[in-house]
Coordinates of N, CA and C in Angstrom, one line a residue:
X21 N -5.0 13.6 2.4 CA -4.9 12.3 2.0 C -5.6 12.1 0.6
X22 N -5.1 11.3 -0.2 CA -5.6 11.2 -1.6 C -6.5 10.0 -1.8
X23 N -7.5 10.2 -2.6 CA -8.3 9.1 -3.1 C -7.8 8.8 -4.5
X24 N -7.7 7.5 -4.9 CA -7.2 7.1 -6.2 C -8.2 6.2 -6.8
X25 N -8.6 6.4 -8.0 CA -9.4 5.5 -8.8 C -8.6 4.9 -9.8
X26 N -8.6 3.6 -9.9 CA -7.7 2.9 -10.8 C -8.4 2.0 -11.8
X27 N -7.6 1.5 -12.7 CA -8.0 0.6 -13.7 C -7.3 -0.8 -13.5
X28 N -7.9 -1.8 -13.9 CA -7.3 -3.1 -13.8 C -6.5 -3.4 -15.0
X29 N -5.2 -2.9 -15.0 CA -4.3 -3.0 -16.2 C -3.1 -3.8 -15.7
X30 N -2.9 -4.9 -16.2 CA -1.8 -5.8 -15.7 C -0.5 -5.4 -16.3
X31 N 0.5 -5.0 -15.5 CA 1.8 -4.6 -16.0 C 2.7 -5.8 -16.2
X32 N 3.7 -5.7 -17.1 CA 4.7 -6.7 -17.3 C 5.7 -6.6 -16.2
X33 N 6.1 -7.7 -15.5 CA 7.0 -7.6 -14.4 C 8.5 -7.6 -14.9
X34 N 9.3 -7.0 -14.1 CA 10.8 -7.1 -14.4 C 11.2 -8.5 -14.2
X35 N 11.9 -9.1 -15.2 CA 12.3 -10.4 -15.1 C 13.3 -10.8 -14.0
X36 N 13.9 -9.8 -13.3 CA 14.8 -10.1 -12.2 C 14.1 -10.2 -10.9
X37 N 12.8 -9.9 -10.9 CA 12.0 -9.9 -9.7 C 11.2 -11.2 -9.6
X38 N 11.1 -11.7 -8.4 CA 10.3 -12.9 -8.1 C 9.3 -12.5 -7.0
X39 N 8.1 -13.1 -7.1 CA 7.1 -12.8 -6.1 C 6.5 -14.1 -5.6
X40 N 5.9 -13.9 -4.4 CA 5.1 -15.0 -3.8 C 4.2 -14.4 -2.8
X41 N 3.3 -15.3 -2.3 CA 2.4 -14.8 -1.2 C 3.2 -14.8 0.1
X42 N 3.0 -13.8 0.9 CA 3.7 -13.6 2.1 C 3.2 -14.7 3.1
X43 N 4.1 -15.1 4.0 CA 3.8 -16.0 5.1 C 4.1 -15.3 6.4
X44 N 3.5 -15.9 7.5 CA 3.7 -15.3 8.8 C 5.2 -15.3 9.2
X45 N 6.0 -16.2 8.7 CA 7.5 -16.2 9.0 C 8.2 -15.0 8.3
X46 N 7.5 -14.4 7.3 CA 8.1 -13.2 6.7 C 7.9 -11.9 7.4
X47 N 7.1 -11.9 8.5 CA 6.7 -10.7 9.1 C 7.8 -9.8 9.6
X48 N 8.8 -10.4 10.2 CA 10.0 -9.7 10.7 C 10.7 -8.9 9.6
X49 N 11.0 -9.6 8.5 CA 11.7 -9.0 7.4 C 10.8 -7.9 6.7
X50 N 9.5 -8.2 6.7 CA 8.6 -7.2 6.1 C 8.6 -5.9 7.0
X51 N 8.6 -6.1 8.3 CA 8.7 -4.9 9.2 C 9.9 -4.1 9.0
X52 N 11.0 -4.8 8.8 CA 12.3 -4.1 8.6 C 12.2 -3.3 7.3
X53 N 11.7 -3.9 6.2 CA 11.5 -3.2 4.9 C 10.6 -2.0 5.1
X54 N 9.5 -2.2 5.7 CA 8.5 -1.1 5.9 C 9.2 0.1 6.7
X55 N 9.9 -0.2 7.7 CA 10.6 0.8 8.5 C 11.5 1.6 7.6
X56 N 12.3 0.9 6.8 CA 13.3 1.6 5.9 C 12.5 2.5 4.9
X57 N 11.4 1.9 4.3 CA 10.7 2.7 3.3 C 10.0 3.9 3.9
X58 N 9.4 3.8 5.1 CA 8.8 4.9 5.7 C 9.8 6.0 6.1
X59 N 11.0 5.5 6.6 CA 12.0 6.5 7.1 C 12.6 7.2 5.9
X60 N 12.9 6.6 4.8 CA 13.6 7.2 3.7 C 12.7 7.8 2.6
X61 N 11.7 7.1 2.2 CA 10.9 7.5 1.0 C 10.0 8.6 1.3
X62 N 9.7 8.9 2.6 CA 8.8 10.0 2.9 C 9.5 11.3 3.1
X63 N 10.8 11.3 3.2 CA 11.6 12.5 3.4 C 11.3 13.7 2.5
X64 N 11.2 13.4 1.2 CA 10.9 14.6 0.4 C 9.6 15.3 0.7
X65 N 8.6 14.6 1.4 CA 7.3 15.2 1.6 C 7.0 15.5 3.0
X66 N 7.7 14.9 4.0 CA 7.4 15.0 5.4 C 8.6 15.4 6.2
X67 N 8.5 16.1 7.3 CA 9.6 16.4 8.2 C 9.7 15.2 9.1
X68 N 10.8 15.2 9.9 CA 11.0 14.0 10.8 C 9.9 13.7 11.8
X69 N 9.3 14.8 12.4 CA 8.2 14.6 13.3 C 7.0 14.0 12.6
X70 N 6.7 14.4 11.4 CA 5.6 13.8 10.6 C 5.8 12.4 10.2
X71 N 7.1 12.1 9.9 CA 7.4 10.7 9.6 C 7.2 9.8 10.8
X72 N 7.6 10.3 12.0 CA 7.4 9.5 13.2 C 5.9 9.3 13.5
X73 N 5.1 10.4 13.3 CA 3.7 10.3 13.5 C 3.0 9.4 12.5
X74 N 3.5 9.3 11.3 CA 2.9 8.5 10.2 C 3.0 7.0 10.6
X75 N 3.9 6.6 11.4 CA 4.0 5.2 11.8 C 2.8 4.7 12.6
X76 N 2.0 5.6 13.1 CA 0.7 5.2 13.8 C -0.3 4.6 12.8
X77 N -0.2 5.0 11.6 CA -1.2 4.5 10.6 C -0.6 3.7 9.5
X78 N 0.8 3.7 9.4 CA 1.4 3.0 8.3 C 2.0 1.7 8.9
X79 N 2.1 0.7 8.1 CA 2.6 -0.6 8.5 C 1.8 -1.7 8.1
X80 N 2.0 -2.9 8.6 CA 1.4 -4.1 8.1 C 0.1 -4.5 8.9
X81 N -0.9 -4.8 8.2 CA -2.1 -5.3 8.7 C -2.0 -6.9 8.5
X82 N -1.7 -7.6 9.5 CA -1.4 -9.0 9.4 C -2.7 -9.8 8.8
X83 N -3.8 -9.2 8.9 CA -5.0 -9.8 8.3 C -4.8 -10.1 6.8
X84 N -4.0 -9.2 6.1 CA -3.7 -9.4 4.7 C -2.9 -10.7 4.5
X85 N -1.9 -10.9 5.4 CA -1.1 -12.2 5.3 C -2.0 -13.4 5.6
X86 N -2.8 -13.3 6.7 CA -3.7 -14.4 7.0 C -4.7 -14.7 5.9
X87 N -5.1 -13.7 5.2 CA -6.1 -13.9 4.1 C -5.4 -14.4 2.8
X88 N -4.1 -14.4 2.8 CA -3.3 -14.8 1.6 C -3.4 -13.8 0.4
X89 N -3.5 -12.6 0.8 CA -3.6 -11.5 -0.2 C -2.4 -10.5 -0.2
X90 N -1.4 -10.9 0.5 CA -0.2 -10.0 0.6 C 1.0 -10.7 -0.1
X91 N 1.7 -9.9 -0.9 CA 2.8 -10.4 -1.7 C 4.1 -9.9 -1.1
X92 N 5.2 -10.7 -1.3 CA 6.5 -10.2 -1.2 C 7.2 -10.3 -2.5
X93 N 8.1 -9.4 -2.8 CA 8.8 -9.4 -4.1 C 10.3 -9.4 -3.7
X94 N 11.0 -10.3 -4.3 CA 12.5 -10.5 -4.0 C 13.3 -10.3 -5.3
X95 N 14.5 -9.9 -5.1 CA 15.5 -9.8 -6.1 C 16.7 -10.5 -5.6
X96 N 17.1 -11.6 -6.3 CA 18.2 -12.4 -5.9 C 18.1 -12.8 -4.4
X97 N 16.9 -13.2 -3.9 CA 16.7 -13.6 -2.6 C 16.6 -12.5 -1.6
X98 N 16.7 -11.2 -2.0 CA 16.6 -10.1 -1.1 C 15.3 -9.5 -1.2
X99 N 14.6 -9.2 -0.1 CA 13.3 -8.6 -0.1 C 13.4 -7.2 -0.6
X100 N 12.7 -7.0 -1.8 CA 12.7 -5.7 -2.5 C 11.4 -4.9 -2.2
X101 N 10.3 -5.6 -1.9 CA 9.1 -4.9 -1.7 C 8.0 -5.8 -1.3
X102 N 6.9 -5.2 -0.9 CA 5.8 -6.0 -0.4 C 4.5 -5.1 -0.6
X103 N 3.4 -5.8 -0.6 CA 2.1 -5.1 -0.7 C 1.0 -6.1 -1.0
X104 N -0.2 -5.7 -0.8 CA -1.3 -6.6 -1.0 C -2.6 -5.9 -1.4
X105 N -3.6 -6.7 -1.4 CA -4.9 -6.2 -1.6 C -5.9 -6.9 -0.6
X106 N -7.1 -6.3 -0.5 CA -8.0 -6.8 0.5 C -9.4 -6.9 0.0
X107 N -10.1 -7.8 0.4 CA -11.5 -8.0 0.2 C -12.3 -7.5 1.4
X108 N -11.6 -6.8 2.3 CA -12.2 -6.3 3.5 C -12.4 -4.8 3.5
X109 N -13.2 -4.2 4.4 CA -13.6 -2.8 4.4 C -12.4 -1.9 4.7
X110 N -11.5 -2.3 5.6 CA -10.4 -1.4 6.0 C -9.7 -0.9 4.8
X111 N -9.5 0.5 4.8 CA -8.8 1.1 3.6 C -7.3 1.1 3.8
X112 N -6.9 1.4 5.1 CA -5.4 1.6 5.3 C -5.2 1.3 6.8
X113 N -4.0 1.2 7.2 CA -3.6 1.1 8.6 C -3.0 -0.3 8.9
X114 N -2.2 -0.2 10.0 CA -1.5 -1.4 10.5 C -2.3 -2.0 11.6
X115 N -1.8 -3.1 12.2 CA -2.5 -3.8 13.2 C -2.8 -2.9 14.4
X116 N -1.9 -1.9 14.7 CA -2.1 -1.0 15.8 C -3.0 0.2 15.5
X117 N -3.5 0.3 14.2 CA -4.2 1.5 13.8 C -5.7 1.4 14.3
X118 N -6.3 2.5 14.7 CA -7.7 2.5 15.1 C -8.6 2.5 13.9
X119 N -9.8 2.1 14.1 CA -10.8 2.2 13.1 C -10.8 1.1 12.0
X120 N -10.2 0.0 12.3 CA -10.1 -1.1 11.4 C -11.5 -1.8 11.3
X121 N -11.8 -2.4 10.1 CA -13.1 -3.0 9.9 C -12.9 -4.3 9.1
X122 N -13.0 -5.4 9.6 CA -12.8 -6.7 8.9 C -14.0 -7.2 8.0
X123 N -15.0 -6.4 8.0 CA -16.2 -6.8 7.2 C -15.8 -7.0 5.7
X124 N -16.4 -8.0 5.1 CA -16.1 -8.4 3.7 C -16.8 -7.4 2.8
X125 N -16.1 -7.0 1.7 CA -16.7 -6.2 0.6 C -17.5 -7.1 -0.3
X126 N -18.4 -6.5 -1.0 CA -19.2 -7.2 -2.0 C -18.6 -6.8 -3.4
X127 N -18.0 -7.8 -4.1 CA -17.3 -7.6 -5.3 C -18.2 -7.0 -6.4
X128 N -19.5 -7.3 -6.3 CA -20.5 -6.8 -7.3 C -20.8 -5.3 -7.1
X129 N -20.4 -4.8 -5.9 CA -20.7 -3.4 -5.6 C -19.5 -2.6 -5.2
X130 N -18.6 -3.2 -4.5 CA -17.5 -2.5 -3.9 C -16.2 -2.6 -4.7
X131 N -15.3 -1.7 -4.5 CA -13.9 -1.9 -5.0 C -13.0 -2.6 -4.0
X132 N -12.2 -3.5 -4.5 CA -11.2 -4.1 -3.7 C -10.2 -3.0 -3.2
X133 N -9.5 -3.3 -2.1 CA -8.5 -2.3 -1.6 C -7.1 -2.8 -1.9
X134 N -6.3 -1.9 -2.4 CA -4.8 -2.2 -2.5 C -4.3 -1.6 -1.3
X135 N -3.4 -2.4 -0.6 CA -3.0 -2.0 0.8 C -1.5 -2.2 1.0
X136 N -1.0 -1.4 1.9 CA 0.3 -1.5 2.5 C 1.4 -1.9 1.4
X137 N 1.6 -1.1 0.4 CA 2.6 -1.2 -0.6 C 3.9 -0.5 -0.1
X138 N 5.0 -1.2 -0.1 CA 6.3 -0.7 0.3 C 7.4 -1.2 -0.6
X139 N 8.3 -0.3 -0.9 CA 9.5 -0.7 -1.7 C 10.7 -0.4 -0.9
X140 N 11.6 -1.3 -0.8 CA 12.9 -0.9 -0.1 C 13.6 0.2 -0.9
X141 N 14.1 1.2 -0.1 CA 14.8 2.3 -0.8 C 15.8 1.9 -1.9
X142 N 16.5 0.8 -1.6 CA 17.5 0.3 -2.6 C 16.9 -0.2 -3.9
X143 N 15.6 -0.4 -3.9 CA 14.9 -1.0 -5.1 C 13.9 0.0 -5.8
X144 N 13.9 1.2 -5.4 CA 13.0 2.2 -6.0 C 13.3 2.4 -7.5
X145 N 12.2 2.5 -8.2 CA 12.2 2.7 -9.7 C 12.8 1.6 -10.5
X146 N 12.6 0.4 -9.9 CA 13.1 -0.8 -10.6 C 11.9 -1.8 -10.9
X147 N 10.7 -1.3 -10.9 CA 9.5 -2.1 -11.2 C 8.9 -2.8 -10.1
X148 N 9.4 -2.7 -8.9 CA 8.8 -3.4 -7.7 C 7.4 -3.0 -7.5
X149 N 7.1 -1.7 -7.3 CA 5.8 -1.2 -7.0 C 4.8 -1.5 -8.1
X150 N 5.2 -1.4 -9.4 CA 4.4 -1.7 -10.5 C 4.0 -3.2 -10.5
X151 N 5.0 -4.0 -10.2 CA 4.7 -5.5 -10.1 C 3.7 -5.8 -9.1
X152 N 3.9 -5.2 -7.9 CA 3.0 -5.5 -6.8 C 1.6 -5.0 -7.1
X153 N 1.5 -3.8 -7.7 CA 0.2 -3.2 -8.0 C -0.5 -4.1 -9.1
X154 N 0.2 -4.6 -10.1 CA -0.4 -5.5 -11.1 C -0.8 -6.8 -10.5
X155 N 0.0 -7.4 -9.5 CA -0.4 -8.6 -8.8 C -1.7 -8.4 -8.1
X156 N -1.8 -7.3 -7.4 CA -3.0 -7.0 -6.6 C -4.2 -6.8 -7.5
X157 N -4.1 -6.1 -8.6 CA -5.2 -5.8 -9.5 C -5.7 -7.2 -10.1
X158 N -4.7 -8.0 -10.5 CA -5.0 -9.3 -11.2 C -5.8 -10.2 -10.2
X159 N -5.3 -10.3 -9.0 CA -5.9 -11.1 -8.0 C -7.3 -10.7 -7.6
X160 N -7.5 -9.4 -7.5 CA -8.8 -8.8 -7.2 C -9.8 -9.1 -8.3
X161 N -9.3 -8.9 -9.6 CA -10.1 -9.2 -10.7 C -10.5 -10.7 -10.8
X162 N -9.6 -11.6 -10.4 CA -9.9 -13.0 -10.4 C -11.0 -13.3 -9.4
X163 N -11.1 -12.5 -8.3 CA -12.1 -12.8 -7.3 C -13.4 -12.0 -7.6
X164 N -13.5 -11.4 -8.8 CA -14.7 -10.8 -9.2 C -14.8 -9.3 -9.0
X165 N -13.8 -8.7 -8.5 CA -13.8 -7.2 -8.3 C -13.6 -6.5 -9.7
X166 N -14.3 -5.5 -10.0 CA -14.1 -4.8 -11.3 C -13.3 -3.5 -11.0
X167 N -13.2 -3.1 -9.8 CA -12.5 -1.9 -9.5 C -11.6 -2.1 -8.3
X168 N -10.5 -1.3 -8.2 CA -9.7 -1.3 -7.0 C -9.6 0.2 -6.5
X169 N -9.3 0.3 -5.2 CA -9.1 1.7 -4.7 C -7.9 1.5 -3.7
X170 N -7.3 2.6 -3.4 CA -6.1 2.6 -2.5 C -5.9 3.9 -1.8
X171 N -5.1 3.8 -0.8 CA -4.6 5.0 0.0 C -3.2 5.2 -0.5
X172 N -2.9 6.5 -0.8 CA -1.6 6.8 -1.3 C -0.8 7.8 -0.5
X173 N 0.4 7.6 -0.3 CA 1.3 8.6 0.3 C 1.7 9.5 -0.9
X174 N 2.2 10.7 -0.5 CA 2.7 11.6 -1.6 C 3.9 10.9 -2.3
X175 N 4.7 10.1 -1.6 CA 5.8 9.4 -2.3 C 5.2 8.4 -3.3
X176 N 4.1 7.8 -3.1 CA 3.5 6.8 -4.0 C 2.7 7.4 -5.1
X177 N 2.4 8.7 -5.0 CA 1.5 9.3 -6.0 C 2.1 9.2 -7.5
X178 N 3.3 9.4 -7.7 CA 3.8 9.2 -9.1 C 3.6 7.8 -9.7
X179 N 3.8 6.8 -8.9 CA 3.6 5.5 -9.4 C 2.1 5.3 -9.8
X180 N 1.2 5.7 -8.9 CA -0.2 5.4 -9.1 C -0.7 6.2 -10.3
X181 N -0.2 7.4 -10.5 CA -0.6 8.2 -11.7 C -0.1 7.5 -12.9
X182 N 1.2 7.1 -12.9 CA 1.7 6.4 -14.1 C 1.0 5.1 -14.4
X183 N 0.3 4.5 -13.5 CA -0.4 3.3 -13.7 C -1.9 3.6 -14.0
X184 N -2.3 4.8 -14.2 CA -3.6 5.1 -14.6 C -4.6 5.5 -13.5
X185 N -4.1 5.6 -12.3 CA -5.0 6.0 -11.2 C -5.1 7.5 -11.1
X186 N -6.2 8.0 -10.5 CA -6.4 9.4 -10.3 C -7.0 9.7 -9.0
X187 N -6.8 10.8 -8.4 CA -7.4 11.1 -7.1 C -8.9 11.2 -7.2
X188 N -9.5 10.5 -6.2 CA -11.0 10.5 -6.2 C -11.4 11.4 -5.0
X189 N -10.5 11.6 -4.0 CA -10.9 12.3 -2.8 C -9.6 12.7 -2.1
X190 N -9.5 13.9 -1.6 CA -8.4 14.4 -0.8 C -8.8 14.2 0.7
X191 N -8.0 13.5 1.4 CA -8.3 13.3 2.8 C -7.1 13.9 3.6
X192 N -7.4 14.7 4.6 CA -6.4 15.4 5.4 C -6.3 14.7 6.8
X193 N -5.0 14.6 7.2 CA -4.8 14.0 8.5 C -3.9 15.0 9.3
X194 N -4.4 15.5 10.4 CA -3.6 16.4 11.2 C -2.5 15.6 11.9
X195 N -1.4 16.3 12.1 CA -0.2 15.7 12.7 C 0.0 16.3 14.1
X196 N -0.5 15.5 15.1 CA -0.5 15.9 16.5 C 0.9 16.1 17.0
X197 N 1.8 15.2 16.8 CA 3.1 15.3 17.4 C 4.0 16.5 16.9
X198 N 3.8 16.9 15.6 CA 4.6 18.0 15.1 C 3.9 19.3 15.3
X199 N 2.6 19.3 15.5 CA 1.8 20.5 15.6 C 1.5 21.1 14.2
X200 N 1.9 20.4 13.2 CA 1.7 20.9 11.8 C 0.4 20.2 11.3
X201 N -0.2 20.8 10.3 CA -1.3 20.2 9.6 C -1.1 20.3 8.1
X202 N -0.1 19.5 7.6 CA 0.2 19.6 6.2 C -0.9 18.9 5.4
X203 N -1.0 19.1 4.2 CA -1.9 18.4 3.3 C -1.3 17.1 2.9
X204 N -1.1 16.3 4.0 CA -0.4 15.0 3.8 C -1.4 14.1 3.1
X205 N -1.0 13.6 1.9 CA -1.9 12.7 1.1 C -1.5 11.3 1.3
X206 N -2.1 10.7 2.4 CA -1.8 9.3 2.8 C -2.8 8.3 2.4
X207 N -4.1 8.7 2.4 CA -5.1 7.7 2.1 C -5.7 7.9 0.7
X208 N -6.4 6.9 0.3 CA -7.0 7.1 -1.0 C -8.4 6.4 -1.0
X209 N -9.3 6.9 -1.7 CA -10.6 6.3 -1.8 C -10.9 6.1 -3.3
X210 N -11.4 4.9 -3.6 CA -11.9 4.6 -5.0 C -10.9 4.9 -6.0

């Protein structure tokens, strides 16, 4: 798993994309988008068993929606991507993931967390991820955070590198269902 250290650099958004804060009524559509992104965008890096296993840690943490820190991005009314940031300790994981911690971070000491970024496969390389990342960075900066950190999949690595992030820590996650132990780079720190 990868650790990424980033800068607060606000990117210019693609004019065809619209964003807003996610609402509880968006959860079903967000889940469909996440399933498509996990199933398709991880294929170059993971085999089918590893993709199935990754679902235990990937997905939506509804605390982000409840906190008002989760964004949806649409193109002509179609959900193109989603992602958010957090002022809480949990680095990654969905509602069903173990080890979650809702403790608040201290913006004077801690980095905000960029969390659960997903782009629909039909909208890859069209500025969706860069827009979400810039929204998260800007919102965290507005709340007093000077740094952000995130957990990255191997599929997300090129975006984060292009946006000035760099690995801070490599975290490894064994894959129980497949029996393999790849150097799957799913999380990030700092």
